[in-house]
Short mmCIF file of C-alpha atoms and ligand atoms in Angstrom, two decimals:
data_model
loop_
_atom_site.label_atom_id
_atom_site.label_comp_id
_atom_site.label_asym_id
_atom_site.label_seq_id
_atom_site.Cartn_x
_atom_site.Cartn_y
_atom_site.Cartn_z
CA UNK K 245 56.83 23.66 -119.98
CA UNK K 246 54.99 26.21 -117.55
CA UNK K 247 55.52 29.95 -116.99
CA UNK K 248 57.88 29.81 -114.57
CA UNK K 249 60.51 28.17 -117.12
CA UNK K 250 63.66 30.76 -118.05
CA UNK K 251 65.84 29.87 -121.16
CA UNK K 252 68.69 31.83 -122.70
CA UNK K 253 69.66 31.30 -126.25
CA UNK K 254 73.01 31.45 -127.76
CA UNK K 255 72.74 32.07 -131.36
CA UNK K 256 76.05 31.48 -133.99
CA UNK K 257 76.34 31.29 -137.65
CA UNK K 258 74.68 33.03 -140.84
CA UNK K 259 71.53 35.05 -141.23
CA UNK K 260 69.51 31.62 -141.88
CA UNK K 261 70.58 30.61 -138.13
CA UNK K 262 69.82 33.96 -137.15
CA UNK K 263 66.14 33.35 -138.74
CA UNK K 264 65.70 29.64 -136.80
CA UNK K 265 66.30 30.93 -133.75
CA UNK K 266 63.74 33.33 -134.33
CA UNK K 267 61.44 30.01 -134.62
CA UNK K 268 62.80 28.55 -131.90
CA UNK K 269 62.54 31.55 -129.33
CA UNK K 270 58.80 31.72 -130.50
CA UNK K 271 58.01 28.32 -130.22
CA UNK K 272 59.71 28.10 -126.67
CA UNK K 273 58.08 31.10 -125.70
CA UNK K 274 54.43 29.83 -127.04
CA UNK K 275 54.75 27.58 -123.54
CA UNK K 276 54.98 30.72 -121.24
CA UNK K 277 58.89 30.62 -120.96
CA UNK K 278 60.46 33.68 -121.10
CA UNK K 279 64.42 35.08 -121.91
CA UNK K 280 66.87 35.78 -119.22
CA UNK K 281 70.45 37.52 -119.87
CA UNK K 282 72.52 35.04 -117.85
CA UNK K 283 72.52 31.51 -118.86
CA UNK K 284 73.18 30.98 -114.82
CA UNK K 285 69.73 32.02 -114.29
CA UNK K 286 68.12 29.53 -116.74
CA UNK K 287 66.62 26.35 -117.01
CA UNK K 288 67.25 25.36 -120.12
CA UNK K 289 70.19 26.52 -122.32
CA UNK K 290 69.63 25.99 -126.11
CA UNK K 291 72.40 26.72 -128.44
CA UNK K 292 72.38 27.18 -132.15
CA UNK K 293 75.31 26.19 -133.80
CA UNK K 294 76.97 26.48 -137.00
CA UNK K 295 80.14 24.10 -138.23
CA UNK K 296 80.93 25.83 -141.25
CA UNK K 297 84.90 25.94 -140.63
CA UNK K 298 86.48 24.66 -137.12
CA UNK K 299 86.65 27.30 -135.02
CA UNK K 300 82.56 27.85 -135.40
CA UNK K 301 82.56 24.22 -134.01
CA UNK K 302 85.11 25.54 -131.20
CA UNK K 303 83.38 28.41 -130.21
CA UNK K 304 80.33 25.98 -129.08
CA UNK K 305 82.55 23.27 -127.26
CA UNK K 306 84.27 25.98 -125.57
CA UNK K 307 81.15 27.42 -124.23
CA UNK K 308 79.46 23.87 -123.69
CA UNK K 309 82.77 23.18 -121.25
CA UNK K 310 82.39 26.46 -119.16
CA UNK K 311 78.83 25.00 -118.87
CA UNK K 312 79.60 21.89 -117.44
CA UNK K 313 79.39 23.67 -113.97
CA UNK K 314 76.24 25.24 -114.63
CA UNK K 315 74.56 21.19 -114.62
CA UNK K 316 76.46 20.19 -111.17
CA UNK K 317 75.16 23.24 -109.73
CA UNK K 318 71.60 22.97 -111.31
CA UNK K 319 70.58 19.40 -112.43
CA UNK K 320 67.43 20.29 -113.29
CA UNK K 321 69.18 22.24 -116.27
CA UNK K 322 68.18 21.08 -119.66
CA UNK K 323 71.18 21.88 -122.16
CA UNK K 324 70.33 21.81 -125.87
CA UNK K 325 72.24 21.88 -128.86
CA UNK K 326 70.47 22.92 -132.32
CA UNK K 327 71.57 23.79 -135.67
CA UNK K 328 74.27 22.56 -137.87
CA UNK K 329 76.94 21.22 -135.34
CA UNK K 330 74.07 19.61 -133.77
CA UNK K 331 73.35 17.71 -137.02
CA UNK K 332 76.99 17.74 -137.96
CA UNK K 333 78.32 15.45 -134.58
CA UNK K 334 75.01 13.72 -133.50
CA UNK K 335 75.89 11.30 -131.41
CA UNK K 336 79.23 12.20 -130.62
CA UNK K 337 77.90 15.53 -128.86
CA UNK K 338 76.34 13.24 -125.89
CA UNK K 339 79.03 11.07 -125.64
CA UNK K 340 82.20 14.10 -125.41
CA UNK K 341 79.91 16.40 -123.38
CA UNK K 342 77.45 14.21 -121.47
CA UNK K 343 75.54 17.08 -119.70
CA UNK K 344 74.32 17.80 -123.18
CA UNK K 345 70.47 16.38 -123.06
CA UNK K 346 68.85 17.25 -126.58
CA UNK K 347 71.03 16.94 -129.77
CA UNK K 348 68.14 18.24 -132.43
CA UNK K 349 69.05 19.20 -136.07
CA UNK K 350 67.78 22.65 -138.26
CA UNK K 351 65.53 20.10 -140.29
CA UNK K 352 63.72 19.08 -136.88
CA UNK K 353 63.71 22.57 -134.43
CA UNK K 354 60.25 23.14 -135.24
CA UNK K 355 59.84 19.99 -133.00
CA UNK K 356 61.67 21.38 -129.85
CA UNK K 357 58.82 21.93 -127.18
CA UNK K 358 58.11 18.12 -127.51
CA UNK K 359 61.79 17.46 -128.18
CA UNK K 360 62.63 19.48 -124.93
CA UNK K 361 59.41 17.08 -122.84
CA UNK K 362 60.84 13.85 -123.95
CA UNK K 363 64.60 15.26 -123.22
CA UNK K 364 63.20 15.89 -119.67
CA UNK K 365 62.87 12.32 -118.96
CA UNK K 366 66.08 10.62 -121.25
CA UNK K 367 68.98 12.35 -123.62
CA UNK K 368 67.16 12.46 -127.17
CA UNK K 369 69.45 12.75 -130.47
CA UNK K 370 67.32 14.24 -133.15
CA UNK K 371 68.25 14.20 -137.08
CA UNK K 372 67.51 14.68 -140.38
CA UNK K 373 64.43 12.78 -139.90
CA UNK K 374 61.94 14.76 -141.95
CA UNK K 375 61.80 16.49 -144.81
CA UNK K 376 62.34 20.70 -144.46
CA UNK K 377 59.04 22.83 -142.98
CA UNK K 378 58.34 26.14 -143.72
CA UNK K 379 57.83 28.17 -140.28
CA UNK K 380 57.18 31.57 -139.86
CA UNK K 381 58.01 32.63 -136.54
CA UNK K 382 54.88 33.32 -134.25
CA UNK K 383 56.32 36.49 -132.85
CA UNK K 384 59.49 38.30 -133.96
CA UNK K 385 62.44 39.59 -132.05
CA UNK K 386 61.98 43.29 -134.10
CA UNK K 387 60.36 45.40 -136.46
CA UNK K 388 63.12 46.19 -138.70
CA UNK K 389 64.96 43.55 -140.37
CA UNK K 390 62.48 40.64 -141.64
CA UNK K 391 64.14 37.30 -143.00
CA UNK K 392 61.98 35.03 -145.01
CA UNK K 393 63.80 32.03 -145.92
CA UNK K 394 62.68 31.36 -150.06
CA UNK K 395 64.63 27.91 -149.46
CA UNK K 396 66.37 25.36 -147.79
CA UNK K 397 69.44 23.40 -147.87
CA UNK K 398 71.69 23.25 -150.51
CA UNK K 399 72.69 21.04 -153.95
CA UNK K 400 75.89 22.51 -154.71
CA UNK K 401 78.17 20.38 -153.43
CA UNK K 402 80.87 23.05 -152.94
CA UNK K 403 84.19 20.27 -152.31
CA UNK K 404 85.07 22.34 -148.99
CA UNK K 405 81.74 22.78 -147.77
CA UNK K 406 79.47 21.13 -145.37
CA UNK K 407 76.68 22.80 -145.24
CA UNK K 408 74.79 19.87 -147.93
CA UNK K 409 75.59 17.63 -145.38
CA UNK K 410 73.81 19.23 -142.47
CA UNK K 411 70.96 21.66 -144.27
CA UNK K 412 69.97 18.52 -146.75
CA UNK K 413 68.84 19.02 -149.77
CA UNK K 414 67.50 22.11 -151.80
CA UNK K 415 63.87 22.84 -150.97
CA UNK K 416 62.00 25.97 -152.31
CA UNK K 417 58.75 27.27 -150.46
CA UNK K 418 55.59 28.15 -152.50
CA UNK K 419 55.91 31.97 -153.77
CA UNK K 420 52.84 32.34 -151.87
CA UNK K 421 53.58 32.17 -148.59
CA UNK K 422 57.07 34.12 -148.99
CA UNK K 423 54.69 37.09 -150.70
CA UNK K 424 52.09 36.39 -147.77
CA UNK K 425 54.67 36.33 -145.20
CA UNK K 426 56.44 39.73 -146.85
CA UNK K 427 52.65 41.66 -146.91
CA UNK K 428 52.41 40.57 -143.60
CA UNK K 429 55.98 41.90 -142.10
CA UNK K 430 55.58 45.40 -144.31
CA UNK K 431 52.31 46.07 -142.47
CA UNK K 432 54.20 45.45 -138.66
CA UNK K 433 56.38 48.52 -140.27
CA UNK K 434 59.29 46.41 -141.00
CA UNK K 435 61.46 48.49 -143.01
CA UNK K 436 63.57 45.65 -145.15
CA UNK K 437 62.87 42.13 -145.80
CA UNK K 438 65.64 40.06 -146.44
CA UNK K 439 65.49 36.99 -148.09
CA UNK K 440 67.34 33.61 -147.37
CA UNK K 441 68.46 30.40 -149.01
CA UNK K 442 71.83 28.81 -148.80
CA UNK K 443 71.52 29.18 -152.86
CA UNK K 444 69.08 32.23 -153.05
CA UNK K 445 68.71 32.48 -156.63
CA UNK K 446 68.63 28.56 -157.55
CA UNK K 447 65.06 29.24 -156.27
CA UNK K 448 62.35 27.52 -158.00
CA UNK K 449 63.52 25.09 -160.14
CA UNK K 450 62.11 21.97 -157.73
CA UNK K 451 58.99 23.76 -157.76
CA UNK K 452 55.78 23.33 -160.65
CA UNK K 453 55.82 25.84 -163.27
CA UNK K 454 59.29 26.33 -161.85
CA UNK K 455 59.11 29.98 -161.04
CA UNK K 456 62.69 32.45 -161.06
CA UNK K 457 63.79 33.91 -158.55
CA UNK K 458 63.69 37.17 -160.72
CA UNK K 459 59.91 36.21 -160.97
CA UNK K 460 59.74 35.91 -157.31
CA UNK K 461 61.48 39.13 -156.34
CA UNK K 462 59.44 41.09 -158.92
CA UNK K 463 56.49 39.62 -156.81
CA UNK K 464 57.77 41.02 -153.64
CA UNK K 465 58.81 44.13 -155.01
CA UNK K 466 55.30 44.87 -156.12
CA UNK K 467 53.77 44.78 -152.01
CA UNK K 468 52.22 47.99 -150.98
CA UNK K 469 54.58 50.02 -148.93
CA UNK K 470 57.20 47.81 -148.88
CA UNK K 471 61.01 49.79 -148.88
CA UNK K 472 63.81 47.43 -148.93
CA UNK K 473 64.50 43.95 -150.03
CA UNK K 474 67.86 42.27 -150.20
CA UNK K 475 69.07 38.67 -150.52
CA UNK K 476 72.19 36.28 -149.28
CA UNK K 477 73.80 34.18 -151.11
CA UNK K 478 73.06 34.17 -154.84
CA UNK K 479 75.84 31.82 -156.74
CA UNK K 480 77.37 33.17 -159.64
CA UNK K 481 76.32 29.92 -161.66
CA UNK K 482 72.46 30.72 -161.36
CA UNK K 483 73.18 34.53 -161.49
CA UNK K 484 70.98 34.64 -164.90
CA UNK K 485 70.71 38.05 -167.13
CA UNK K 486 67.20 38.14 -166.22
CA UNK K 487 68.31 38.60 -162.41
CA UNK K 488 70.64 41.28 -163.37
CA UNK K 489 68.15 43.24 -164.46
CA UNK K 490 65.30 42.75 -161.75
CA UNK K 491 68.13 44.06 -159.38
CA UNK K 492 68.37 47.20 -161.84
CA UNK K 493 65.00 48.13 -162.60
CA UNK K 494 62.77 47.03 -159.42
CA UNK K 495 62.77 49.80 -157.54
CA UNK K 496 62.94 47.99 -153.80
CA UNK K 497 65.64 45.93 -154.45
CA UNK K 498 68.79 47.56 -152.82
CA UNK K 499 71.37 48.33 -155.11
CA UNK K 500 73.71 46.52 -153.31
CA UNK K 501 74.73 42.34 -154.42
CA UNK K 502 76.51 39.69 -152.45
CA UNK K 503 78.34 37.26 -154.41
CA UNK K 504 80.36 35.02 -153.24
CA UNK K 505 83.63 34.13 -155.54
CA UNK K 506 85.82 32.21 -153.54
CA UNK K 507 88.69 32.39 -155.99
CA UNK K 508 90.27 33.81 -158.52
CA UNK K 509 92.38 31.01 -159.84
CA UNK K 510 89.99 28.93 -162.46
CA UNK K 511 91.87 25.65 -161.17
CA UNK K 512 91.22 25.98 -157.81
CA UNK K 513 87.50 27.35 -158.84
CA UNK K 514 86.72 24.12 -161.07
CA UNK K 515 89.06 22.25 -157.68
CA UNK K 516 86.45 24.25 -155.56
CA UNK K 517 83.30 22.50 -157.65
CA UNK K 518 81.75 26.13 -158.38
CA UNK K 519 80.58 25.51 -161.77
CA UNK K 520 81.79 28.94 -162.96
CA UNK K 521 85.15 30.56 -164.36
CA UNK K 522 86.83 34.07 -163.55
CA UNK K 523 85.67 35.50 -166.44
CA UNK K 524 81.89 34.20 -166.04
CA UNK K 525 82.20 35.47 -162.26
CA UNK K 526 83.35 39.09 -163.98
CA UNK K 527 80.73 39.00 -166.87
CA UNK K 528 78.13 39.30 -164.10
CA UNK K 529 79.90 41.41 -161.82
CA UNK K 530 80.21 43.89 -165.06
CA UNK K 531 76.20 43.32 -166.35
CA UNK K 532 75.44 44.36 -162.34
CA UNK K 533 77.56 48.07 -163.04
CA UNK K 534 76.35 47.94 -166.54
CA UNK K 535 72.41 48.07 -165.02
CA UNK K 536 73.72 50.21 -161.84
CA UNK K 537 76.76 52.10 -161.97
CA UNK K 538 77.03 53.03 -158.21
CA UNK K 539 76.15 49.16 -156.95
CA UNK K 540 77.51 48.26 -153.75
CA UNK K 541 79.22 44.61 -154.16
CA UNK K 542 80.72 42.62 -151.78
CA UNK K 543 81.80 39.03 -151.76
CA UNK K 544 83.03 35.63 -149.77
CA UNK K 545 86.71 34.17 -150.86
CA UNK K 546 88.61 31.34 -149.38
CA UNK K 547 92.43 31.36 -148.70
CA UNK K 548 94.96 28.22 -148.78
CA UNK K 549 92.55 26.11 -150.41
CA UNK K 550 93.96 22.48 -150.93
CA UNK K 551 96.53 22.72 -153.85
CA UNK K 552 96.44 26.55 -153.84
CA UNK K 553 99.97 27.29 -155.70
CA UNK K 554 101.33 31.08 -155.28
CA UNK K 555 100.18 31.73 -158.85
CA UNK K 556 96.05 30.77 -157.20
CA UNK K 557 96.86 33.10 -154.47
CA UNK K 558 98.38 35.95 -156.94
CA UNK K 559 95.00 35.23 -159.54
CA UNK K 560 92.70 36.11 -156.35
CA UNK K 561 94.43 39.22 -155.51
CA UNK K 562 94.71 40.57 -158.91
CA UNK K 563 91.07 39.79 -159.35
CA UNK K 564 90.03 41.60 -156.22
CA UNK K 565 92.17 44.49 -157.06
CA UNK K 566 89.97 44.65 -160.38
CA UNK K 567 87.01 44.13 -159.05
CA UNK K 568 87.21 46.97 -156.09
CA UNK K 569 84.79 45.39 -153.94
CA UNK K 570 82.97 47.44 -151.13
CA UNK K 571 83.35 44.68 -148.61
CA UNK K 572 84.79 40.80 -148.90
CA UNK K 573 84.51 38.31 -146.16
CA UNK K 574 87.91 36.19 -146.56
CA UNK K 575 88.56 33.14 -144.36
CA UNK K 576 91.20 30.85 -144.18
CA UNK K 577 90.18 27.33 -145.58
CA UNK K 578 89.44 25.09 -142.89
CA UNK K 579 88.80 21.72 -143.54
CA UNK K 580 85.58 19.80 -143.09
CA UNK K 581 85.21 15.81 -142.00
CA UNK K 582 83.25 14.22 -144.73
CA UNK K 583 83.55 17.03 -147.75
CA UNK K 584 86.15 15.95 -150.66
CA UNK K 585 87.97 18.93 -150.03
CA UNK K 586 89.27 17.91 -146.87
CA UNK K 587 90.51 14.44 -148.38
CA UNK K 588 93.04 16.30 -150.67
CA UNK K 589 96.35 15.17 -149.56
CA UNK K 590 97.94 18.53 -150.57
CA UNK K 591 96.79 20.59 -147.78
CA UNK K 592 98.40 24.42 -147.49
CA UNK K 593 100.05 24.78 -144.39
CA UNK K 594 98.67 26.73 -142.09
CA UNK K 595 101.32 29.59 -141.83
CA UNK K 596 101.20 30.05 -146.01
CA UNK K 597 97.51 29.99 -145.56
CA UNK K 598 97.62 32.75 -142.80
CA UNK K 599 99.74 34.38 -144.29
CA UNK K 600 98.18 34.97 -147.46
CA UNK K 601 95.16 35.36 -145.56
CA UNK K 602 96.50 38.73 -143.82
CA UNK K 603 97.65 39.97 -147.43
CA UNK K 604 94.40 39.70 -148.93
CA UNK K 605 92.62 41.12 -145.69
CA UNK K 606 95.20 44.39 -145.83
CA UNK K 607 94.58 44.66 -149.96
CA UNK K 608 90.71 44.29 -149.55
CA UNK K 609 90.65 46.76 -146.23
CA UNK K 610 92.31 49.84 -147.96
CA UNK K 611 89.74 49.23 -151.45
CA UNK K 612 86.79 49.31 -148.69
CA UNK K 613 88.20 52.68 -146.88
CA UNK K 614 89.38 54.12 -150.21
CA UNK K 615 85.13 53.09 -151.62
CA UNK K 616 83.70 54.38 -148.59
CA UNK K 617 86.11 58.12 -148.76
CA UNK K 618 84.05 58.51 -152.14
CA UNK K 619 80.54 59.39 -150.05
CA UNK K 620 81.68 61.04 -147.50
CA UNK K 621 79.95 64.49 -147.85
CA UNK K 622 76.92 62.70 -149.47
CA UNK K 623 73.55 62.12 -147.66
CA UNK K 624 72.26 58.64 -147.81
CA UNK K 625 69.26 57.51 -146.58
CA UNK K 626 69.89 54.98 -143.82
CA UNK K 627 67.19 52.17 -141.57
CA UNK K 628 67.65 53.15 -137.99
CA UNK K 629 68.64 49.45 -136.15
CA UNK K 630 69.90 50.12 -132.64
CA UNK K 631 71.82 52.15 -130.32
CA UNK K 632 75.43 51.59 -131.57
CA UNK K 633 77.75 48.96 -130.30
CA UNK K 634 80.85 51.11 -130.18
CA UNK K 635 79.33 54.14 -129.07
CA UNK K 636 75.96 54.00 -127.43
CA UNK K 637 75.63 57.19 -127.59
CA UNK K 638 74.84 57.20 -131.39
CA UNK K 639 72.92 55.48 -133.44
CA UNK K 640 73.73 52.90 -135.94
CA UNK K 641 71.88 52.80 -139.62
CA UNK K 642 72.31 51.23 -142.57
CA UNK K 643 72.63 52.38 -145.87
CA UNK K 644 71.27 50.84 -149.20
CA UNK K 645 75.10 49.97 -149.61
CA UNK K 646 74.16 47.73 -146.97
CA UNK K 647 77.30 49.76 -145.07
CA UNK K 648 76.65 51.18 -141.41
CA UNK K 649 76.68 55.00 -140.24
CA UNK K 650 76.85 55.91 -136.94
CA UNK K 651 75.52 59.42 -136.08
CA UNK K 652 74.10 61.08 -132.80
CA UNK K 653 70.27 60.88 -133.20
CA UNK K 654 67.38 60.30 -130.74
CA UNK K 655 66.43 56.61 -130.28
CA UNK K 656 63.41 57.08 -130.78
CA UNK K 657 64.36 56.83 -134.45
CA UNK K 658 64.96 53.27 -134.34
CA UNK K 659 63.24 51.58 -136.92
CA UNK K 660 62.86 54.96 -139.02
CA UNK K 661 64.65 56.03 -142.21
CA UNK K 662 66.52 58.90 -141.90
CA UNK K 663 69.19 60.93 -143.89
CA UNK K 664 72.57 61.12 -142.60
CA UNK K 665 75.40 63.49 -144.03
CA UNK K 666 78.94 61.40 -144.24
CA UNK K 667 81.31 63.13 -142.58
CA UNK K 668 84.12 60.69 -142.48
CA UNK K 669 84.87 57.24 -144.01
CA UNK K 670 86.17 53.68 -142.33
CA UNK K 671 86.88 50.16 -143.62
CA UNK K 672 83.43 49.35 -141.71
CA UNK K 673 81.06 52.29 -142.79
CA UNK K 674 80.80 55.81 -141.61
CA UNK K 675 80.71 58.65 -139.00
CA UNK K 676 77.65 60.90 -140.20
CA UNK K 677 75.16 63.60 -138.94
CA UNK K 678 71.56 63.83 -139.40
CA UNK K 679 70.72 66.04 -142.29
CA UNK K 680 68.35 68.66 -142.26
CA UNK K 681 65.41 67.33 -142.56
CA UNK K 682 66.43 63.68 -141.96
N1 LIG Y 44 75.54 29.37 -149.24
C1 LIG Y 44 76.37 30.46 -149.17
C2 LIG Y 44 77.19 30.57 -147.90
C3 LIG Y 44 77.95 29.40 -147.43
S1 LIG Y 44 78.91 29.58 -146.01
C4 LIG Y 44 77.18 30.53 -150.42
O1 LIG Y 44 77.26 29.60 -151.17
O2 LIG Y 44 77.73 31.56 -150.67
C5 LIG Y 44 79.59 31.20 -146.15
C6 LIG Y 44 81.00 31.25 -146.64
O3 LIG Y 44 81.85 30.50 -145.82
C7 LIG Y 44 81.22 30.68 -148.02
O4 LIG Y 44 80.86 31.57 -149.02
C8 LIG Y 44 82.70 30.39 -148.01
O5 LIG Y 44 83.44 31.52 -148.41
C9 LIG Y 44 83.00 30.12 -146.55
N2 LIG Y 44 83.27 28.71 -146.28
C10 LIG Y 44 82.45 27.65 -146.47
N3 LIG Y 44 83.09 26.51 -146.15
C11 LIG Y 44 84.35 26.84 -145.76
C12 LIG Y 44 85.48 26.11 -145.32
N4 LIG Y 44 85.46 24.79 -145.23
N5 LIG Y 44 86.60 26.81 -144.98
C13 LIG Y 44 86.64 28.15 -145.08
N6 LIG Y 44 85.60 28.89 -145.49
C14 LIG Y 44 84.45 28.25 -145.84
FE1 LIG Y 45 78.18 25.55 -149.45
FE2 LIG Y 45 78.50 25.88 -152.03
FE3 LIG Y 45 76.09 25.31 -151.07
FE4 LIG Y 45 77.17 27.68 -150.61
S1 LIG Y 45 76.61 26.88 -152.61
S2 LIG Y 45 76.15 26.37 -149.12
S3 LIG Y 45 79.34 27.23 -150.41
S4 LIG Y 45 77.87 23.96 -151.03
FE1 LIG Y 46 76.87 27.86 -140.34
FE2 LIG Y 46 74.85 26.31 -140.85
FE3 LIG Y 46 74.81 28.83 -141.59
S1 LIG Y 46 76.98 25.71 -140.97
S2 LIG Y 46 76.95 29.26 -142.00
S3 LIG Y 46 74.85 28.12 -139.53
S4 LIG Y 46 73.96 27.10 -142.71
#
């Protein structure tokens, strides 16, 4: 590649994909290629996908249609396709969309400047060749949010989920170089480090001495300076009582857990392959209020899983109405080629599933308004990110309670904490003002 080279990168998926394109941009840019805004105006157009239900897959062949153009007009453009859909189709990409030239999985996108050189010359499919490397990125997008991934792929084997197909197995990194890499990100002034792993908390246990995650985050928490740290996804099976209480006592670690449930039925959970019951799920949940009365909890669940019964549907709402989370992402269940899930003959159909879907949504939206209503009038200390999307007049910050506030504020404050008053309460966050001497 030379200087002259423009690429635009389309990123989809979770925070881990977020974190790899990171990589990739820095790598790419390493050669002297720099951004552009329109993928028009580029000469190579890298996507990063994610296949976690079907219409993540559809979002990417939608896009890689409109594209089709782009090639006749251009034929010197060099189309790649990274991440998990990559992995997930292989093959199949080149062959249904033939102006796609690089196919390269997440286990091999630290190879994509040679990747993109050979691709120049003939199409190149690139799998799960090698085992996972640890990357940081050479230069970062920001200074505010700083993912570390603690580990790769996954071991769960989740019966609707792919992501053990396409991530491979579980990998932990050294505690070393996360501590090294988290020293190194608090001195650039970034505010909150966030940790990764597809199974945050079964950190460790591949590793010699086999070190906790507890261990680890007690590590982290210990950096000079540092102000925030937060993690996605723990699972409830590895959520040990020694984790509990890191997340109480440590000082840095936000007061605010994500765990996914899934369900509230026990037969669909044990159906589901999570390794834990209702009542294990709420043992933790109550140990996390028992350490911090005011945590902020939020949580994943799955709708119309195959076999789900009325009674499975009923279990997860009464569950969520105990639980009052702050915030639940809730999806439909979409099935996944090559998962056992997905071979269930009893599959929900698709108007039940949406249908409880929209109930569960309506429940969980009124808990997270009626949660939120409860600080308004408080002042929370929020990280400035960015101008906000809705209004760009104001600001947009997050709160420990990982929950947004919007406020009117200079933007020169991005990447500062600052104090913000609530003054009124949504289902997303909060409308605030800057407190006196925020
Ligand atoms: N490793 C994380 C996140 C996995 S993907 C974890 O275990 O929590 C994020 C969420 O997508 C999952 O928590 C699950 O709720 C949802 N999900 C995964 N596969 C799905 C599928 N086939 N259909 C619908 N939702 C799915
Ligand atoms: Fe998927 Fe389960 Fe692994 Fe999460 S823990 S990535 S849901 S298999
Ligand atoms: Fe999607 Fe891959 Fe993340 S499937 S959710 S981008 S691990």
């Amino acid at each position: 590649m030379n200087k002259e080279i423009k690429y635009k990168l389309l990123t989809y998926g979770c925070q881990m994909n977020d974190y790899d394109s990171e990589v990739i941009s820095s790598l790419v840019e390493s050669t002297g290629a720099y951004p552009v805004e329109k993928p028009e105006d580029a000469d190579i157009i890298i996507f990063n996908t994610c296949c976690v239900r079907e219409s993540a897959d559809n979002k990417v062949y939608g896009r890689l249609g409109q594209y089709k153009i782009l090639k006749k007009e251009n034929p010197n453009l060099l189309i790649v396709v990274a991440g998990c859909l990559a992995e997930k189709d292989g093959e199949k990409m080149i062959k249904k969309f033939p102006q796609v030239d690089l196919v390269v999985g997440p286990r091999n996108a630290y190879r994509i400047v040679s990747l993109i050189e050979q691709a120049k010359k003939k199409k190149i499919v690139c799998l799960n060749q090698d085992d996972a490397v640890f990357l940081n990125p050479l230069s970062r997008s920001g200074n505010i949010t700083g993912y570390i991934p603690v580990s790769v792929g996954c071991d769960c084997f989740c019966t609707y989920c792919i992501v053990p197909y396409v991530r491979g197995r579980l990998k932990s990194r050294p505690a070393g170089e996360i501590v090294a890499e988290a020293e190194r990100l608090v001195k650039q002034g970034f505010g909150e480090i966030f940790l990764l792993g597809q199974n945050v908390n079964s950190y460790g246990f591949d590793l010699p001495g086999k070190p906790t995650f507890a261990e680890l985050l007690e590590k982290i928490n210990g950096i000079d300076g540092i102000r925030r740290i937060r993690f996605v996804s723990p699972h409830p099976k590895d959520f040990h009582p020694d984790l509990i209480k890191a997340v109480g006592k440590l000082e840095n670690v936000c007061k605010s857990v994500h765990l996914p449930m899934q369900s509230g039925s026990n037969r669909i959970l044990k159906l589901m392959n999570r390794k834990y019951d209702r009542e294990q799920y709420l043992k933790i949940i109550h140990g996390l209020r028992k350490e911090v009365p005011e945590i902020a909890l939020s949580t994943d669940i799955i709708v119309g899983f195959p076999g789900e019964t009325n009674e499975d549907f009923e279990e997860t709402l009464d569950i969520v109405r105990d639980v009052q989370f702050d915030l639940a992402f809730m999806f439909a269940y979409s099935p996944r080629d090559g998962t056992a899930a997905a071979k269930i003959p009893d599959q929900v159909p698709h108007d039940e599933k949406m249908n409880h879907l929209y109930r569960l949504i309506e429940m969980q939206n009124d808990i997270s308004r009626a949660k939120n209503e409860k600080f308004v009038g408080q002042v929370l200390e929020c990280l400035v990110e960015s101008l906000s999307k809705k209004d760009p007049t104001k600001l947009t910050g997050r709160t420990e309670r990982n929950r947004v506030v919007n406020f009117t504020g200079d933007k020169s404050l991005i990447g500062e904490f600052v104090n913000v008053k609530l003054t009124s309460a949504f289902t997303w966050g909060w409308i605030g003002e800057m407190a006196e001497g925020g």
